[in-house]
């Protein structure tokens, strides 16, 4: 094929094309900061005054209103958005103390001490004001957006970081440290300004919660978390908080004051001694005093027992359903190919295999021999281990025998006619096998458990889909699955499920096993080995799952400053006590939400949070990962709203809606989301927007929250909550994903990303070109990045689509390539190798592969798809579905028109903003909101 570069028709600008609305300047942050060339706006440095760029203290415009004739964007406000005149920006603090002097915050103003921390101007102001009085910090300014006028919504906001955390100057112990406050990728709050009393928190109607994600990559080497060089750990004697960058030093640096409870603690003498070199060292160079996220190497007192080896027990369905669909053969081959990927640096990993139908098939490895023997236990009412040894074996020492078993495994069951699947007894038996060590039970099932303990029956009822009774289908049918999961948790055992049935499998019941053991449920409806794309997805995800550097025997605790309490916990784990979350194994691809409450008034200008994960690494070392977050406080509602994090708030409401859906009904969950949004809009209208007259007022919200209505609206139309007939297995699986996905993946799962490919820039799909200026010569130097440049995302609406367009939809779990019916034949030829649209394969497939010289367009599109599929923090492999849209003249005749129409509807359901037959569009949703808010 020749390399053809075509000038495809270019659509005119439309409101839904993803281009900015009129009056919008690219790169303007809604939080009061300006992004140059669309890059993420720069977070204010610790201690930054928070005044909009270009405003000198006391100069005209310091109130937040730009002087006459000034460029509004220099002041950080989006086009057409007026700052709230009644919210003046506070003057920055003047320097009150000399460098090297500190203050004791707990006793009002004290004479400066010879401490090692310059507390900064704001700290001096606080000390001078006396304990119990909170000085006004120059926090983020409040700007108002009219939601009905800002259509289409500015989806570029979804990729912005949260509003900046504005802290007093030099509030960190080491002012030069740039990582003293946790990155939002690890630790973030729904509010980046905390109300200083409970009545204000309730008045705001905004949720108070923390989003914790201790790990953000599947492999340890892909993270850059500093580790302490010794096992010296300094903790507060009262609250048990770990020493961190926000403590205060007193008595010439010999003691530190806890930033959570104010207790004075001794600095360990070993802080200034290097055990390795035997020389003294500067304690201010220690990683725990410089970095917000750090790992301590734990001494023996943090171990109930020595770190255990990593254990994988594979429970494999060998019933006729699993064998006939190819699950048994595919899984054993995948495990065989993944043996080298299992974390096993110290050669202690252990494995075991159990085949399950109406009996339990154990595989005993004979020491010193390459062969195995099959031991069959038919008594599933009281399953037992048929051998005291040889079932759970060291991976390295038995590698030849394990490889031979995995090669031969399918042949043992190839002629089976057994249609039973005793999952419950198999779980019991596997639990007995590893309960003294702990580890993972990885289950592969193509059948509904239909015999023995935990037996389930098909209870799918299409007549209750979308009705109140549907919540019963979303709850467990048998209490065994939760009670057994709790037993597993106490024995440090995690259960992971890979479900592949084409029939009803009761995902709602089975998913309780991973939910309470810190595992995950992976669902592949109608999977078959006859489809290469199905095999690829399952194999890649299982292999990546086995290669994940999981933490073992882990517990998570989150603490906050005095006056704050962690009240509710959401995610896949078991709440062992009021504030301790238990993880037999800690996954690296999930996140957690902790709701908090204010128990007493907060007098300090800053509050602190700390999340700590005590765990054993997969290479046998006991460690504690600690994350620290400092957030300013305020007594003003406008400060609270100006710094609210819309993505974290969406994460919180997602968990609450899941809770409602399971305990009550889907309708109640949707109503809860709608009511929560109305409450927020009413507060904003009544308390923060002056002069509005009921009935004629616009629908307004702070600019940093202007995507919240879109996200909550999108959530109501998501597969997990939509008012439509949805198979309960699909619904339950969607709720499982919503309840565990980290924020970047969650937002895309709620509001899919759409790219226009037929008119993308020439650089898209190719390595990004970065232009830098040589400081010495002043000349521009162009370098090639390893990152593939993606097109700019569009809004999720078809109103801006062209009849000849080509669009790629990414909903976080699948990719849809929409080929419009009137697409240019040359474009089809460049992409698919044929100019006949009738010959383009549809459904789950892959694009043909052409080199850059053969077809530049095909190469660039495949590079874009490959880039989107790269997930260093997730095991999900996204299948590609090619969808051909209808022609403007008549629908294209495809052999299976019914399947094509279903595929079209599935793809179009990702276009959240559009109105459908059963549900309103986003514009109609906002109009209805305005009516309710105006009442």
CSV table of N, CA and C in Angstrom, one decimal, residues 240-349:
chain,number,residue,atom,x,y,z
A,240,UNK,N,-0.2,8.5,68.3
A,240,UNK,CA,0.6,7.6,67.5
A,240,UNK,C,0.8,8.1,66.1
A,241,UNK,N,0.7,9.4,65.8
A,241,UNK,CA,1.0,9.9,64.5
A,241,UNK,C,2.5,9.8,64.2
A,242,UNK,N,2.8,9.6,63.0
A,242,UNK,CA,4.2,9.5,62.6
A,242,UNK,C,4.8,10.9,62.4
A,243,UNK,N,6.1,11.1,62.7
A,243,UNK,CA,6.8,12.3,62.5
A,243,UNK,C,6.7,12.6,61.0
A,244,UNK,N,6.5,13.9,60.6
A,244,UNK,CA,6.3,14.2,59.2
A,244,UNK,C,6.7,15.7,59.0
A,245,UNK,N,6.7,16.2,57.7
A,245,UNK,CA,7.2,17.5,57.4
A,245,UNK,C,6.5,18.6,58.1
A,246,UNK,N,5.4,18.4,58.8
A,246,UNK,CA,4.6,19.5,59.3
A,246,UNK,C,4.7,19.6,60.9
A,247,UNK,N,5.6,18.8,61.5
A,247,UNK,CA,5.8,19.0,62.9
A,247,UNK,C,6.6,20.2,63.2
A,248,UNK,N,6.6,20.6,64.5
A,248,UNK,CA,7.3,21.8,65.0
A,248,UNK,C,8.4,21.3,65.9
A,249,UNK,N,9.6,21.8,65.7
A,249,UNK,CA,10.7,21.5,66.6
A,249,UNK,C,10.8,22.6,67.7
A,250,UNK,N,11.2,22.1,68.9
A,250,UNK,CA,11.4,23.0,70.0
A,250,UNK,C,12.6,22.6,70.8
A,251,UNK,N,13.0,23.4,71.8
A,251,UNK,CA,14.1,23.1,72.6
A,251,UNK,C,15.4,22.8,71.8
A,252,UNK,N,15.7,23.7,70.9
A,252,UNK,CA,16.9,23.6,70.1
A,252,UNK,C,16.9,22.3,69.3
A,253,UNK,N,15.7,21.9,68.9
A,253,UNK,CA,15.6,20.8,68.0
A,253,UNK,C,15.7,19.4,68.7
A,254,UNK,N,15.6,19.4,70.0
A,254,UNK,CA,15.6,18.2,70.7
A,254,UNK,C,14.3,17.5,70.8
A,255,UNK,N,13.2,18.2,70.6
A,255,UNK,CA,11.9,17.7,70.8
A,255,UNK,C,11.0,18.2,69.6
A,256,UNK,N,10.0,17.4,69.3
A,256,UNK,CA,9.0,17.8,68.2
A,256,UNK,C,7.6,17.8,68.7
A,257,UNK,N,6.9,18.8,68.3
A,257,UNK,CA,5.5,18.9,68.7
A,257,UNK,C,4.6,18.3,67.6
A,258,UNK,N,3.7,17.3,68.0
A,258,UNK,CA,2.9,16.6,67.1
A,258,UNK,C,1.9,17.6,66.4
A,259,UNK,N,1.8,17.6,65.1
A,259,UNK,CA,0.8,18.5,64.5
A,259,UNK,C,-0.6,18.0,64.5
A,260,UNK,N,-0.8,16.8,65.1
A,260,UNK,CA,-2.2,16.3,65.2
A,260,UNK,C,-2.8,16.6,66.6
A,261,UNK,N,-2.0,16.3,67.7
A,261,UNK,CA,-2.6,16.5,69.0
A,261,UNK,C,-1.8,17.4,69.9
A,262,UNK,N,-0.7,18.0,69.4
A,262,UNK,CA,0.1,19.0,70.0
A,262,UNK,C,1.0,18.5,71.2
A,263,UNK,N,1.1,17.2,71.3
A,263,UNK,CA,2.0,16.7,72.4
A,263,UNK,C,3.5,16.8,72.0
A,264,UNK,N,4.3,17.1,73.0
A,264,UNK,CA,5.7,17.2,72.8
A,264,UNK,C,6.3,15.8,72.9
A,265,UNK,N,7.2,15.5,71.9
A,265,UNK,CA,7.8,14.2,71.9
A,265,UNK,C,9.3,14.4,71.7
A,266,UNK,N,10.1,13.4,72.2
A,266,UNK,CA,11.6,13.5,72.0
A,266,UNK,C,12.0,13.1,70.6
A,267,UNK,N,13.0,13.8,70.1
A,267,UNK,CA,13.6,13.4,68.8
A,267,UNK,C,14.6,12.2,69.1
A,268,UNK,N,14.5,11.1,68.5
A,268,UNK,CA,15.5,10.0,68.7
A,268,UNK,C,16.9,10.5,68.4
A,269,UNK,N,17.8,10.2,69.3
A,269,UNK,CA,19.2,10.6,69.1
A,269,UNK,C,19.8,10.0,67.8
A,270,UNK,N,19.2,8.9,67.4
A,270,UNK,CA,19.7,8.2,66.2
A,270,UNK,C,19.3,9.0,64.9
A,271,UNK,N,18.4,10.0,65.0
A,271,UNK,CA,18.0,10.8,63.9
A,271,UNK,C,19.2,11.5,63.3
A,272,UNK,N,20.3,11.7,64.1
A,272,UNK,CA,21.4,12.5,63.6
A,272,UNK,C,22.7,11.6,63.6
A,273,UNK,N,22.4,10.3,63.3
A,273,UNK,CA,23.5,9.3,63.2
A,273,UNK,C,23.2,8.3,62.1
A,274,UNK,N,24.2,8.1,61.2
A,274,UNK,CA,24.0,7.2,60.1
A,274,UNK,C,24.6,5.9,60.5
A,275,UNK,N,23.7,4.9,60.6
A,275,UNK,CA,24.1,3.5,61.0
A,275,UNK,C,25.0,2.9,60.0
A,276,UNK,N,24.8,3.2,58.7
A,276,UNK,CA,25.6,2.6,57.7
A,276,UNK,C,27.1,3.0,57.7
A,277,UNK,N,27.2,4.4,57.7
A,277,UNK,CA,28.6,4.9,57.7
A,277,UNK,C,29.2,5.1,59.1
A,278,UNK,N,28.4,5.1,60.1
A,278,UNK,CA,28.8,5.3,61.5
A,278,UNK,C,29.2,6.8,61.7
A,279,UNK,N,28.6,7.7,61.0
A,279,UNK,CA,28.9,9.1,61.1
A,279,UNK,C,27.7,9.9,61.4
A,280,UNK,N,27.8,11.1,61.9
A,280,UNK,CA,26.7,12.0,62.2
A,280,UNK,C,26.1,12.5,60.9
A,281,UNK,N,24.8,12.8,60.9
A,281,UNK,CA,24.2,13.4,59.7
A,281,UNK,C,23.1,14.4,60.1
A,282,UNK,N,22.8,15.2,59.2
A,282,UNK,CA,21.8,16.3,59.5
A,282,UNK,C,20.4,15.7,59.5
A,283,UNK,N,19.7,15.9,60.6
A,283,UNK,CA,18.3,15.2,60.7
A,283,UNK,C,17.4,15.8,59.6
A,284,UNK,N,17.7,17.1,59.2
A,284,UNK,CA,16.8,17.7,58.2
A,284,UNK,C,16.9,17.1,56.8
A,285,UNK,N,17.8,16.2,56.7
A,285,UNK,CA,18.0,15.5,55.4
A,285,UNK,C,17.2,14.2,55.4
A,286,UNK,N,16.6,13.8,56.5
A,286,UNK,CA,15.8,12.5,56.6
A,286,UNK,C,14.6,12.7,55.7
A,287,UNK,N,14.3,11.6,55.0
A,287,UNK,CA,13.2,11.6,54.0
A,287,UNK,C,11.8,11.9,54.7
A,288,UNK,N,11.6,11.4,55.9
A,288,UNK,CA,10.3,11.6,56.5
A,288,UNK,C,10.1,13.0,56.9
A,289,UNK,N,11.1,13.9,57.0
A,289,UNK,CA,10.9,15.3,57.3
A,289,UNK,C,10.9,16.2,56.0
A,290,UNK,N,11.0,15.5,54.8
A,290,UNK,CA,11.1,16.3,53.6
A,290,UNK,C,10.0,15.9,52.6
A,291,UNK,N,9.4,14.7,52.8
A,291,UNK,CA,8.5,14.2,51.8
A,291,UNK,C,7.2,13.8,52.4
A,292,UNK,N,6.1,14.1,51.7
A,292,UNK,CA,4.7,13.8,52.3
A,292,UNK,C,4.4,12.3,52.2
A,293,UNK,N,4.9,11.6,51.2
A,293,UNK,CA,4.7,10.2,51.0
A,293,UNK,C,6.0,9.5,51.2
A,294,UNK,N,6.1,8.6,52.1
A,294,UNK,CA,7.4,8.0,52.4
A,294,UNK,C,7.1,6.6,53.0
A,295,UNK,N,8.1,5.7,52.8
A,295,UNK,CA,8.0,4.4,53.4
A,295,UNK,C,9.1,4.2,54.5
A,296,UNK,N,8.6,3.8,55.7
A,296,UNK,CA,9.5,3.4,56.8
A,296,UNK,C,9.8,1.9,56.7
A,297,UNK,N,11.0,1.6,56.9
A,297,UNK,CA,11.4,0.2,57.1
A,297,UNK,C,11.1,-0.2,58.6
A,298,UNK,N,10.2,-1.1,58.8
A,298,UNK,CA,9.7,-1.4,60.1
A,298,UNK,C,10.6,-2.3,60.9
A,299,UNK,N,10.8,-2.0,62.2
A,299,UNK,CA,11.6,-2.9,63.0
A,299,UNK,C,10.7,-4.1,63.5
A,300,UNK,N,11.3,-5.0,64.3
A,300,UNK,CA,10.6,-6.2,64.6
A,300,UNK,C,9.3,-6.0,65.4
A,301,UNK,N,9.2,-4.9,66.2
A,301,UNK,CA,8.0,-4.7,67.0
A,301,UNK,C,6.8,-4.5,66.2
A,302,UNK,N,6.9,-4.2,64.9
A,302,UNK,CA,5.8,-4.0,64.0
A,302,UNK,C,5.4,-5.3,63.3
A,303,UNK,N,5.9,-6.4,63.7
A,303,UNK,CA,5.6,-7.7,63.1
A,303,UNK,C,5.0,-8.6,64.1
A,304,UNK,N,3.8,-9.1,63.8
A,304,UNK,CA,3.1,-10.1,64.7
A,304,UNK,C,3.8,-11.5,64.4
A,305,UNK,N,4.4,-11.6,63.2
A,305,UNK,CA,5.2,-12.7,62.8
A,305,UNK,C,6.1,-12.3,61.6
A,306,UNK,N,7.0,-13.1,61.3
A,306,UNK,CA,8.0,-12.7,60.2
A,306,UNK,C,7.2,-12.6,58.9
A,307,UNK,N,7.6,-11.8,58.0
A,307,UNK,CA,6.9,-11.7,56.7
A,307,UNK,C,6.8,-13.0,56.0
A,308,UNK,N,5.6,-13.3,55.5
A,308,UNK,CA,5.3,-14.6,54.9
A,308,UNK,C,5.5,-14.6,53.4
A,309,UNK,N,5.7,-15.7,52.8
A,309,UNK,CA,5.9,-15.8,51.4
A,309,UNK,C,4.6,-15.5,50.6
A,310,UNK,N,4.8,-15.0,49.4
A,310,UNK,CA,3.6,-14.8,48.6
A,310,UNK,C,3.0,-16.1,48.1
A,311,UNK,N,1.7,-16.3,48.2
A,311,UNK,CA,1.0,-17.5,47.9
A,311,UNK,C,-0.1,-17.3,47.0
A,312,UNK,N,-0.1,-18.1,45.9
A,312,UNK,CA,-1.2,-18.1,45.0
A,312,UNK,C,-1.8,-19.5,44.9
A,313,UNK,N,-3.1,-19.6,45.3
A,313,UNK,CA,-3.8,-20.9,45.1
A,313,UNK,C,-4.8,-20.7,44.0
A,314,UNK,N,-4.7,-21.4,42.9
A,314,UNK,CA,-5.6,-21.3,41.7
A,314,UNK,C,-6.7,-22.3,41.8
A,315,UNK,N,-7.9,-21.8,41.8
A,315,UNK,CA,-9.1,-22.6,41.8
A,315,UNK,C,-9.7,-22.5,40.4
A,316,UNK,N,-9.7,-23.6,39.7
A,316,UNK,CA,-10.0,-23.5,38.3
A,316,UNK,C,-11.3,-24.4,38.0
A,317,UNK,N,-12.3,-23.8,37.4
A,317,UNK,CA,-13.5,-24.4,37.0
A,317,UNK,C,-13.2,-25.5,35.9
A,318,UNK,N,-13.5,-26.7,36.1
A,318,UNK,CA,-13.3,-27.8,35.1
A,318,UNK,C,-14.6,-28.4,34.7
A,319,UNK,N,-15.7,-27.8,34.9
A,319,UNK,CA,-17.0,-28.3,34.5
A,319,UNK,C,-17.1,-28.2,33.0
A,320,UNK,N,-18.2,-28.8,32.5
A,320,UNK,CA,-18.3,-28.8,31.0
A,320,UNK,C,-18.4,-27.4,30.4
A,321,UNK,N,-19.0,-26.5,31.2
A,321,UNK,CA,-19.1,-25.1,30.7
A,321,UNK,C,-17.7,-24.5,30.5
A,322,UNK,N,-16.9,-24.7,31.5
A,322,UNK,CA,-15.5,-24.1,31.4
A,322,UNK,C,-14.7,-24.7,30.3
A,323,UNK,N,-14.8,-26.0,30.2
A,323,UNK,CA,-14.0,-26.8,29.2
A,323,UNK,C,-14.4,-26.4,27.8
A,324,UNK,N,-15.8,-26.4,27.6
A,324,UNK,CA,-16.3,-26.2,26.2
A,324,UNK,C,-16.0,-24.8,25.8
A,325,UNK,N,-16.0,-23.8,26.6
A,325,UNK,CA,-15.8,-22.4,26.2
A,325,UNK,C,-14.3,-22.1,26.1
A,326,UNK,N,-13.5,-23.0,26.6
A,326,UNK,CA,-12.0,-22.9,26.5
A,326,UNK,C,-11.4,-22.2,27.7
A,327,UNK,N,-12.2,-21.9,28.7
A,327,UNK,CA,-11.6,-21.2,29.9
A,327,UNK,C,-10.5,-22.0,30.6
A,328,UNK,N,-10.7,-23.3,30.8
A,328,UNK,CA,-9.8,-24.1,31.5
A,328,UNK,C,-8.4,-24.1,30.7
A,329,UNK,N,-8.4,-24.3,29.4
A,329,UNK,CA,-7.2,-24.3,28.7
A,329,UNK,C,-6.5,-22.9,28.6
A,330,UNK,N,-7.3,-21.9,28.4
A,330,UNK,CA,-6.8,-20.6,28.3
A,330,UNK,C,-6.1,-20.1,29.6
A,331,UNK,N,-6.7,-20.4,30.7
A,331,UNK,CA,-6.2,-20.0,32.0
A,331,UNK,C,-4.9,-20.8,32.4
A,332,UNK,N,-4.9,-22.0,32.2
A,332,UNK,CA,-3.7,-22.8,32.5
A,332,UNK,C,-2.5,-22.4,31.6
A,333,UNK,N,-2.8,-22.1,30.3
A,333,UNK,CA,-1.7,-21.6,29.5
A,333,UNK,C,-1.3,-20.2,29.9
A,334,UNK,N,-2.2,-19.3,30.3
A,334,UNK,CA,-1.8,-18.0,30.8
A,334,UNK,C,-1.0,-18.0,32.0
A,335,UNK,N,-1.4,-18.9,33.0
A,335,UNK,CA,-0.6,-19.0,34.2
A,335,UNK,C,0.8,-19.5,33.9
A,336,UNK,N,0.9,-20.5,33.0
A,336,UNK,CA,2.2,-21.0,32.6
A,336,UNK,C,3.1,-19.9,32.0
A,337,UNK,N,2.5,-19.1,31.1
A,337,UNK,CA,3.3,-18.0,30.5
A,337,UNK,C,3.6,-16.9,31.5
A,338,UNK,N,2.9,-16.9,32.7
A,338,UNK,CA,3.1,-15.8,33.6
A,338,UNK,C,3.9,-16.1,34.8
A,339,UNK,N,4.4,-17.4,34.9
A,339,UNK,CA,5.2,-17.8,36.1
A,339,UNK,C,6.4,-16.9,36.4
A,340,UNK,N,7.0,-16.5,35.3
A,340,UNK,CA,8.2,-15.6,35.5
A,340,UNK,C,7.8,-14.2,36.0
A,341,UNK,N,6.5,-13.8,35.9
A,341,UNK,CA,6.1,-12.5,36.2
A,341,UNK,C,5.6,-12.4,37.7
A,342,UNK,N,5.3,-13.6,38.3
A,342,UNK,CA,4.9,-13.6,39.7
A,342,UNK,C,6.0,-13.0,40.6
A,343,UNK,N,5.7,-12.0,41.5
A,343,UNK,CA,6.7,-11.4,42.3
A,343,UNK,C,7.4,-12.5,43.1
A,344,UNK,N,8.7,-12.7,42.9
A,344,UNK,CA,9.4,-13.8,43.6
A,344,UNK,C,10.9,-13.5,43.7
A,345,UNK,N,11.2,-12.3,44.1
A,345,UNK,CA,12.6,-11.9,44.2
A,345,UNK,C,13.4,-12.7,45.1
A,346,UNK,N,12.8,-13.2,46.2
A,346,UNK,CA,13.6,-14.0,47.2
A,346,UNK,C,13.3,-15.5,47.1
A,347,UNK,N,12.7,-15.9,45.9
A,347,UNK,CA,12.5,-17.3,45.6
A,347,UNK,C,11.7,-18.1,46.7
A,348,UNK,N,10.7,-17.4,47.3
A,348,UNK,CA,9.9,-18.0,48.3
A,348,UNK,C,8.4,-18.2,47.9
A,349,UNK,N,8.0,-17.7,46.7
A,349,UNK,CA,6.6,-17.8,46.2
A,349,UNK,C,6.2,-19.3,46.2
